[in-house]
Amino acid sequence: VSPPIPSRQEPRRLRTRAALLRAGADLLAERSIEAIPVNDIVDRAGVAKGSFFNHFADKDDFAAAIAADIRRAIEGRVGVANEGVGDPAMRVGRGVCAYVDFALSQPREARIMLRASAGTACADHPLNSGLRADLAAGCASDRFHIGGVEAGVLYVIGICQMLLAGLMERRSDRAGAVALAREIVALLLTGLGVPAGEAADTAREATRVLDDQTAGRGVESPASF
Amino acid sequence: VSPPIPSRQEPRRLRTRAALLRAGADLLAERSIEAIPVNDIVDRAGVAKGSFFNHFADKDDFAAAIAADIRRAIEGRVGVANEGVGDPAMRVGRGVCAYVDFALSQPREARIMLRASAGTACADHPLNSGLRADLAAGCASDRFHIGGVEAGVLYVIGICQMLLAGLMERRSDRAGAVALAREIVALLLTGLGVPAGEAADTAREATRVLDDQTAGRGVESPASF
DNA sequence: TGTACATCAGTGAACGCGCGTTCACTGATGTAC
DNA sequence: TGTACATCAGTGAACGCGCGTTCACTGATGTAC
């Protein structure tokens, strides 16, 4: 989020837009868009109220822009995490870890994402079609043993969302977070039919990308972060 | 929800209060309290605006009262479902089914509950202490094989919440809902370390209470529903 | 049972604050010559 | 490079709507006798 602060040379328009989006992200992490007055947004961004409407049609448009940025960022992370990975169990594990890494490095955005997608199964989400494919592949190769793919999708995203919520609430250190993620990924894979020992091994392997502080590097965040 | 409509004989005060709560539940199922004007609530309830403030200090107090009613109802359901059940796996399965039964019989309240608790791990929730005890008991008796109880709690409530969200979104018939619940409970128990065959059996047994339409009878809903 | 009265919830007009949104103006940025 | 100009984002005062909340009054309910 912080790195690509627009330089003083960049067009004024982008700087103003970025300031608004950043202020909005700060505020949206705590309350819903209906509960945030435009005044609060522009005050925090340090711009005039009128500027807000130069950039966004209304508050909902603004919230949607922020959500779209976050979605783009997390999709990129998951895609990179699974590049060249074949084993469906490892793909699922690494996908979950990509979310965890995102939550650890950008807690503000993770909180907004959770708040927005919480309580929804969002079956048509692009990310879920990837998950669906991984589950189907795992069933075909006998790596997974689940009743139906749809149930499996709900199962995985439910666990993933609650893992993120748990990480956000207990503000533990990185090591504690990684340990929690490892335990939960092991439970998740065991549920999908991977033998307990293998599940634990895969979870350990998948969560290893979280151990070093450079995790997630190489993924460009959207310009607005 | 519908059954205990306050009779015309009941004190006026209770009827007005119930009308407000019912209207609020209708509206809260669709949007957050911040996005609901008091006008909408009193219009739908068919009472004067002033009456709202005879009964509730403000909108937040109102939303809290509705949430408290729902929490009381679901806690009662889970308690009754597990009366006299000893096996931890069956207790967890029946607990999840109590939620599902609630969601099927009172979708409006279930939606509010999801919206409110979504994105939170609510570790201190009274219901979760019961779950924590069941998981600990299961570990002690070698029925479950999980790393830590805390991870197990997050795992179970994540699955449960997403199952409910899935049921709310796909408006399938009762049979389809029960089938989905059965599949997911089987995955859940398998993840906890119950052998796959036993997990499927337990899931089938636990979800049987959902098959008949009288499920959930004997549990008194709060007076306001 | 009938009547007079006390209690208290219901009513809705009124209030004023704060909100989202607008717009005429300012001034910075970049271009043409 | 210097100057004149066009473009366009930024500004913040102003607007008016709709909101949450209040309160003096109404009338229903229940009680005393």
CSV table of N, CA and C in Angstrom, one decimal, chain A residues 84-192:
chain,number,residue,atom,x,y,z
A,84,GLY,N,2.9,-22.3,-11.8
A,84,GLY,CA,3.7,-23.5,-12.0
A,84,GLY,C,3.5,-24.5,-10.9
A,85,VAL,N,2.5,-24.4,-10.1
A,85,VAL,CA,2.3,-25.4,-9.0
A,85,VAL,C,1.2,-26.3,-9.6
A,86,GLY,N,1.5,-27.6,-9.5
A,86,GLY,CA,0.6,-28.6,-10.1
A,86,GLY,C,-0.4,-29.3,-9.2
A,87,ASP,N,0.2,-29.8,-8.1
A,87,ASP,CA,-0.6,-30.5,-7.1
A,87,ASP,C,-1.8,-29.7,-6.5
A,88,PRO,N,-3.0,-30.2,-6.7
A,88,PRO,CA,-4.2,-29.4,-6.2
A,88,PRO,C,-4.1,-29.1,-4.8
A,89,ALA,N,-3.6,-30.0,-3.9
A,89,ALA,CA,-3.6,-29.8,-2.5
A,89,ALA,C,-2.6,-28.6,-2.2
A,90,MET,N,-1.5,-28.6,-2.9
A,90,MET,CA,-0.5,-27.5,-2.7
A,90,MET,C,-1.1,-26.2,-3.3
A,91,ARG,N,-1.8,-26.3,-4.4
A,91,ARG,CA,-2.4,-25.1,-5.0
A,91,ARG,C,-3.4,-24.5,-4.0
A,92,VAL,N,-4.3,-25.3,-3.4
A,92,VAL,CA,-5.2,-24.8,-2.4
A,92,VAL,C,-4.5,-24.2,-1.2
A,93,GLY,N,-3.5,-24.9,-0.7
A,93,GLY,CA,-2.7,-24.4,0.4
A,93,GLY,C,-2.0,-23.1,0.1
A,94,ARG,N,-1.4,-23.0,-1.0
A,94,ARG,CA,-0.7,-21.8,-1.4
A,94,ARG,C,-1.7,-20.6,-1.6
A,95,GLY,N,-2.9,-20.9,-2.2
A,95,GLY,CA,-3.9,-19.9,-2.4
A,95,GLY,C,-4.3,-19.3,-1.1
A,96,VAL,N,-4.6,-20.2,-0.1
A,96,VAL,CA,-4.9,-19.7,1.2
A,96,VAL,C,-3.8,-18.8,1.8
A,97,CYS,N,-2.6,-19.3,1.6
A,97,CYS,CA,-1.4,-18.5,2.1
A,97,CYS,C,-1.3,-17.2,1.4
A,98,ALA,N,-1.7,-17.1,0.2
A,98,ALA,CA,-1.6,-15.8,-0.5
A,98,ALA,C,-2.6,-14.8,0.2
A,99,TYR,N,-3.7,-15.3,0.6
A,99,TYR,CA,-4.6,-14.4,1.3
A,99,TYR,C,-4.0,-14.0,2.7
A,100,VAL,N,-3.4,-15.0,3.4
A,100,VAL,CA,-2.9,-14.7,4.7
A,100,VAL,C,-1.7,-13.6,4.5
A,101,ASP,N,-0.9,-13.8,3.5
A,101,ASP,CA,0.2,-12.9,3.3
A,101,ASP,C,-0.4,-11.5,3.0
A,102,PHE,N,-1.4,-11.4,2.2
A,102,PHE,CA,-2.1,-10.2,2.0
A,102,PHE,C,-2.6,-9.5,3.3
A,103,ALA,N,-3.2,-10.4,4.1
A,103,ALA,CA,-3.8,-9.8,5.4
A,103,ALA,C,-2.7,-9.3,6.3
A,104,LEU,N,-1.5,-10.0,6.3
A,104,LEU,CA,-0.4,-9.6,7.1
A,104,LEU,C,0.2,-8.3,6.6
A,105,SER,N,0.4,-8.2,5.3
A,105,SER,CA,1.1,-7.0,4.8
A,105,SER,C,0.2,-5.8,4.6
A,106,GLN,N,-1.1,-6.1,4.4
A,106,GLN,CA,-2.0,-5.0,4.1
A,106,GLN,C,-3.3,-5.1,5.0
A,107,PRO,N,-3.2,-5.1,6.3
A,107,PRO,CA,-4.3,-5.4,7.1
A,107,PRO,C,-5.5,-4.5,6.9
A,108,ARG,N,-5.2,-3.2,6.5
A,108,ARG,CA,-6.3,-2.3,6.3
A,108,ARG,C,-7.2,-2.8,5.1
A,109,GLU,N,-6.5,-3.2,4.0
A,109,GLU,CA,-7.3,-3.6,2.9
A,109,GLU,C,-7.9,-5.0,3.2
A,110,ALA,N,-7.3,-5.8,3.9
A,110,ALA,CA,-7.8,-7.1,4.3
A,110,ALA,C,-9.1,-6.9,5.1
A,111,ARG,N,-9.1,-6.0,6.0
A,111,ARG,CA,-10.3,-5.7,6.8
A,111,ARG,C,-11.5,-5.3,5.9
A,112,ILE,N,-11.2,-4.4,4.9
A,112,ILE,CA,-12.2,-3.9,4.0
A,112,ILE,C,-12.8,-5.1,3.2
A,113,MET,N,-11.9,-5.9,2.7
A,113,MET,CA,-12.3,-7.1,1.9
A,113,MET,C,-13.2,-8.0,2.7
A,114,LEU,N,-12.8,-8.3,4.0
A,114,LEU,CA,-13.6,-9.2,4.8
A,114,LEU,C,-14.9,-8.6,5.1
A,115,ARG,N,-15.0,-7.3,5.4
A,115,ARG,CA,-16.2,-6.6,5.7
A,115,ARG,C,-17.2,-6.7,4.5
A,116,ALA,N,-16.6,-6.6,3.3
A,116,ALA,CA,-17.4,-6.5,2.1
A,116,ALA,C,-17.9,-7.9,1.7
A,117,SER,N,-17.0,-8.9,1.8
A,117,SER,CA,-17.4,-10.2,1.2
A,117,SER,C,-18.0,-11.1,2.3
A,118,ALA,N,-17.9,-10.6,3.6
A,118,ALA,CA,-18.4,-11.5,4.7
A,118,ALA,C,-19.9,-11.7,4.5
A,119,GLY,N,-20.3,-12.9,4.8
A,119,GLY,CA,-21.7,-13.2,4.8
A,119,GLY,C,-22.2,-13.5,3.4
A,120,THR,N,-21.2,-13.6,2.4
A,120,THR,CA,-21.6,-13.9,1.1
A,120,THR,C,-20.8,-15.1,0.6
A,121,ALA,N,-21.5,-16.0,-0.1
A,121,ALA,CA,-20.8,-17.1,-0.6
A,121,ALA,C,-20.1,-16.7,-2.0
A,122,CYS,N,-20.5,-15.6,-2.5
A,122,CYS,CA,-19.9,-15.1,-3.8
A,122,CYS,C,-19.5,-16.2,-4.7
A,123,ALA,N,-20.4,-17.0,-5.1
A,123,ALA,CA,-20.1,-18.2,-5.9
A,123,ALA,C,-19.6,-17.8,-7.3
A,124,ASP,N,-19.9,-16.6,-7.7
A,124,ASP,CA,-19.5,-16.3,-9.1
A,124,ASP,C,-18.2,-15.5,-9.1
A,125,HIS,N,-17.6,-15.3,-8.0
A,125,HIS,CA,-16.3,-14.6,-7.9
A,125,HIS,C,-15.3,-15.3,-8.8
A,126,PRO,N,-14.5,-14.5,-9.5
A,126,PRO,CA,-13.5,-15.1,-10.4
A,126,PRO,C,-12.5,-16.0,-9.6
A,127,LEU,N,-12.2,-15.6,-8.4
A,127,LEU,CA,-11.2,-16.4,-7.6
A,127,LEU,C,-11.8,-17.8,-7.4
A,128,ASN,N,-13.1,-17.9,-7.2
A,128,ASN,CA,-13.7,-19.1,-6.8
A,128,ASN,C,-13.8,-20.1,-8.0
A,129,SER,N,-13.7,-19.6,-9.2
A,129,SER,CA,-13.7,-20.5,-10.4
A,129,SER,C,-12.4,-21.2,-10.4
A,130,GLY,N,-11.3,-20.5,-10.0
A,130,GLY,CA,-10.0,-21.1,-9.9
A,130,GLY,C,-10.0,-22.2,-8.9
A,131,LEU,N,-10.6,-21.9,-7.7
A,131,LEU,CA,-10.7,-22.9,-6.7
A,131,LEU,C,-11.5,-24.1,-7.1
A,132,ARG,N,-12.6,-23.8,-7.8
A,132,ARG,CA,-13.5,-24.9,-8.3
A,132,ARG,C,-12.7,-25.8,-9.2
A,133,ALA,N,-11.8,-25.2,-10.1
A,133,ALA,CA,-11.0,-26.0,-11.0
A,133,ALA,C,-10.0,-26.9,-10.2
A,134,ASP,N,-9.4,-26.3,-9.2
A,134,ASP,CA,-8.4,-27.1,-8.4
A,134,ASP,C,-9.1,-28.2,-7.7
A,135,LEU,N,-10.3,-28.0,-7.1
A,135,LEU,CA,-11.0,-29.1,-6.4
A,135,LEU,C,-11.4,-30.2,-7.4
A,136,ALA,N,-11.9,-29.8,-8.6
A,136,ALA,CA,-12.3,-30.8,-9.6
A,136,ALA,C,-11.1,-31.6,-10.0
A,137,ALA,N,-9.9,-30.9,-10.2
A,137,ALA,CA,-8.7,-31.6,-10.6
A,137,ALA,C,-8.3,-32.6,-9.4
A,138,GLY,N,-8.4,-32.1,-8.2
A,138,GLY,CA,-8.0,-33.0,-7.1
A,138,GLY,C,-8.9,-34.2,-7.0
A,139,CYS,N,-10.2,-34.1,-7.3
A,139,CYS,CA,-11.1,-35.2,-7.2
A,139,CYS,C,-10.7,-36.2,-8.3
A,140,ALA,N,-10.5,-35.6,-9.5
A,140,ALA,CA,-10.1,-36.5,-10.7
A,140,ALA,C,-8.9,-37.3,-10.4
A,141,SER,N,-7.9,-36.7,-9.8
A,141,SER,CA,-6.6,-37.4,-9.5
A,141,SER,C,-6.6,-38.1,-8.2
A,142,ASP,N,-7.8,-38.2,-7.6
A,142,ASP,CA,-7.9,-39.0,-6.3
A,142,ASP,C,-7.2,-38.4,-5.2
A,143,ARG,N,-6.7,-37.1,-5.3
A,143,ARG,CA,-6.1,-36.5,-4.2
A,143,ARG,C,-7.1,-36.0,-3.2
A,144,PHE,N,-8.2,-35.6,-3.7
A,144,PHE,CA,-9.3,-35.2,-2.8
A,144,PHE,C,-10.4,-36.2,-2.8
A,145,HIS,N,-11.1,-36.3,-1.7
A,145,HIS,CA,-12.3,-37.2,-1.7
A,145,HIS,C,-13.5,-36.4,-1.1
A,146,ILE,N,-14.2,-35.7,-1.9
A,146,ILE,CA,-15.3,-34.9,-1.4
A,146,ILE,C,-16.6,-35.2,-2.1
A,147,GLY,N,-17.7,-34.9,-1.5
A,147,GLY,CA,-19.0,-35.2,-2.1
A,147,GLY,C,-19.2,-34.5,-3.4
A,148,GLY,N,-19.3,-33.2,-3.3
A,148,GLY,CA,-19.5,-32.3,-4.4
A,148,GLY,C,-18.5,-31.2,-4.4
A,149,VAL,N,-18.2,-30.7,-5.6
A,149,VAL,CA,-17.3,-29.5,-5.7
A,149,VAL,C,-17.9,-28.3,-5.1
A,150,GLU,N,-19.2,-28.1,-5.3
A,150,GLU,CA,-19.8,-26.9,-4.7
A,150,GLU,C,-19.7,-26.8,-3.2
A,151,ALA,N,-19.9,-27.9,-2.6
A,151,ALA,CA,-19.7,-28.0,-1.1
A,151,ALA,C,-18.3,-27.7,-0.8
A,152,GLY,N,-17.4,-28.2,-1.6
A,152,GLY,CA,-16.0,-28.0,-1.3
A,152,GLY,C,-15.6,-26.5,-1.4
A,153,VAL,N,-16.2,-25.8,-2.4
A,153,VAL,CA,-15.9,-24.4,-2.6
A,153,VAL,C,-16.3,-23.7,-1.3
A,154,LEU,N,-17.5,-23.9,-0.9
A,154,LEU,CA,-18.0,-23.2,0.3
A,154,LEU,C,-17.1,-23.5,1.5
A,155,TYR,N,-16.8,-24.8,1.6
A,155,TYR,CA,-15.9,-25.2,2.7
A,155,TYR,C,-14.6,-24.5,2.7
A,156,VAL,N,-13.9,-24.4,1.6
A,156,VAL,CA,-12.6,-23.7,1.6
A,156,VAL,C,-12.7,-22.2,1.8
A,157,ILE,N,-13.7,-21.6,1.1
A,157,ILE,CA,-13.7,-20.1,1.3
A,157,ILE,C,-14.2,-19.7,2.7
A,158,GLY,N,-15.0,-20.6,3.3
A,158,GLY,CA,-15.5,-20.3,4.7
A,158,GLY,C,-14.3,-20.4,5.6
A,159,ILE,N,-13.5,-21.4,5.5
A,159,ILE,CA,-12.3,-21.6,6.4
A,159,ILE,C,-11.3,-20.4,6.1
A,160,CYS,N,-11.1,-20.1,4.9
A,160,CYS,CA,-10.2,-19.0,4.5
A,160,CYS,C,-10.6,-17.7,5.1
A,161,GLN,N,-11.9,-17.4,4.9
A,161,GLN,CA,-12.4,-16.1,5.5
A,161,GLN,C,-12.3,-16.0,7.0
A,162,MET,N,-12.6,-17.1,7.7
A,162,MET,CA,-12.6,-17.1,9.1
A,162,MET,C,-11.1,-17.1,9.6
A,163,LEU,N,-10.2,-17.7,8.9
A,163,LEU,CA,-8.8,-17.6,9.2
A,163,LEU,C,-8.4,-16.1,9.2
A,164,LEU,N,-8.8,-15.4,8.1
A,164,LEU,CA,-8.4,-14.0,8.0
A,164,LEU,C,-9.0,-13.2,9.1
A,165,ALA,N,-10.3,-13.5,9.4
A,165,ALA,CA,-10.9,-12.8,10.5
A,165,ALA,C,-10.2,-13.0,11.8
A,166,GLY,N,-9.8,-14.3,12.0
A,166,GLY,CA,-9.1,-14.6,13.3
A,166,GLY,C,-7.7,-13.9,13.3
A,167,LEU,N,-7.1,-13.8,12.2
A,167,LEU,CA,-5.8,-13.1,12.2
A,167,LEU,C,-6.0,-11.6,12.5
A,168,MET,N,-7.0,-11.0,12.0
A,168,MET,CA,-7.3,-9.6,12.2
A,168,MET,C,-7.6,-9.3,13.6
A,169,GLU,N,-8.3,-10.2,14.3
A,169,GLU,CA,-8.7,-9.9,15.6
A,169,GLU,C,-7.6,-10.1,16.7
A,170,ARG,N,-7.0,-11.3,16.6
A,170,ARG,CA,-5.9,-11.5,17.5
A,170,ARG,C,-4.7,-10.8,16.8
A,171,ARG,N,-4.2,-9.8,17.4
A,171,ARG,CA,-3.1,-9.1,16.7
A,171,ARG,C,-1.8,-9.8,17.2
A,172,SER,N,-1.7,-11.0,16.8
A,172,SER,CA,-0.5,-11.7,17.2
A,172,SER,C,0.7,-11.3,16.3
A,173,ASP,N,1.8,-11.8,16.6
A,173,ASP,CA,3.0,-11.5,15.8
A,173,ASP,C,3.0,-12.4,14.6
A,174,ARG,N,3.9,-12.2,13.6
A,174,ARG,CA,3.9,-12.9,12.4
A,174,ARG,C,4.0,-14.4,12.6
A,175,ALA,N,4.9,-14.8,13.5
A,175,ALA,CA,5.1,-16.2,13.8
A,175,ALA,C,3.8,-16.9,14.2
A,176,GLY,N,3.1,-16.2,15.1
A,176,GLY,CA,1.9,-16.8,15.6
A,176,GLY,C,0.9,-16.9,14.5
A,177,ALA,N,0.8,-15.9,13.7
A,177,ALA,CA,-0.1,-15.9,12.5
A,177,ALA,C,0.2,-17.1,11.6
A,178,VAL,N,1.5,-17.3,11.3
A,178,VAL,CA,1.9,-18.3,10.4
A,178,VAL,C,1.5,-19.7,11.0
A,179,ALA,N,1.7,-19.8,12.3
A,179,ALA,CA,1.4,-21.1,13.0
A,179,ALA,C,-0.1,-21.4,12.9
A,180,LEU,N,-0.9,-20.4,13.1
A,180,LEU,CA,-2.3,-20.6,13.0
A,180,LEU,C,-2.7,-21.0,11.6
A,181,ALA,N,-2.2,-20.3,10.6
A,181,ALA,CA,-2.5,-20.6,9.2
A,181,ALA,C,-2.1,-22.0,8.9
A,182,ARG,N,-0.9,-22.4,9.4
A,182,ARG,CA,-0.4,-23.8,9.2
A,182,ARG,C,-1.4,-24.8,9.8
A,183,GLU,N,-1.8,-24.6,11.0
A,183,GLU,CA,-2.8,-25.6,11.6
A,183,GLU,C,-4.1,-25.6,10.8
A,184,ILE,N,-4.5,-24.5,10.4
A,184,ILE,CA,-5.9,-24.5,9.7
A,184,ILE,C,-5.8,-25.0,8.3
A,185,VAL,N,-4.7,-24.8,7.6
A,185,VAL,CA,-4.5,-25.4,6.3
A,185,VAL,C,-4.5,-26.9,6.4
A,186,ALA,N,-3.8,-27.4,7.5
A,186,ALA,CA,-3.8,-28.8,7.7
A,186,ALA,C,-5.2,-29.4,7.9
A,187,LEU,N,-6.0,-28.7,8.7
A,187,LEU,CA,-7.3,-29.2,9.0
A,187,LEU,C,-8.1,-29.2,7.6
A,188,LEU,N,-7.9,-28.1,6.9
A,188,LEU,CA,-8.6,-27.9,5.6
A,188,LEU,C,-8.3,-29.1,4.7
A,189,LEU,N,-7.0,-29.4,4.5
A,189,LEU,CA,-6.7,-30.4,3.5
A,189,LEU,C,-7.1,-31.8,4.0
A,190,THR,N,-7.0,-32.0,5.3
A,190,THR,CA,-7.5,-33.3,5.9
A,190,THR,C,-9.0,-33.5,5.5
A,191,GLY,N,-9.7,-32.4,5.7
A,191,GLY,CA,-11.2,-32.5,5.4
A,191,GLY,C,-11.4,-32.8,3.9
A,192,LEU,N,-10.5,-32.4,3.1
A,192,LEU,CA,-10.7,-32.7,1.6
A,192,LEU,C,-10.3,-34.1,1.3
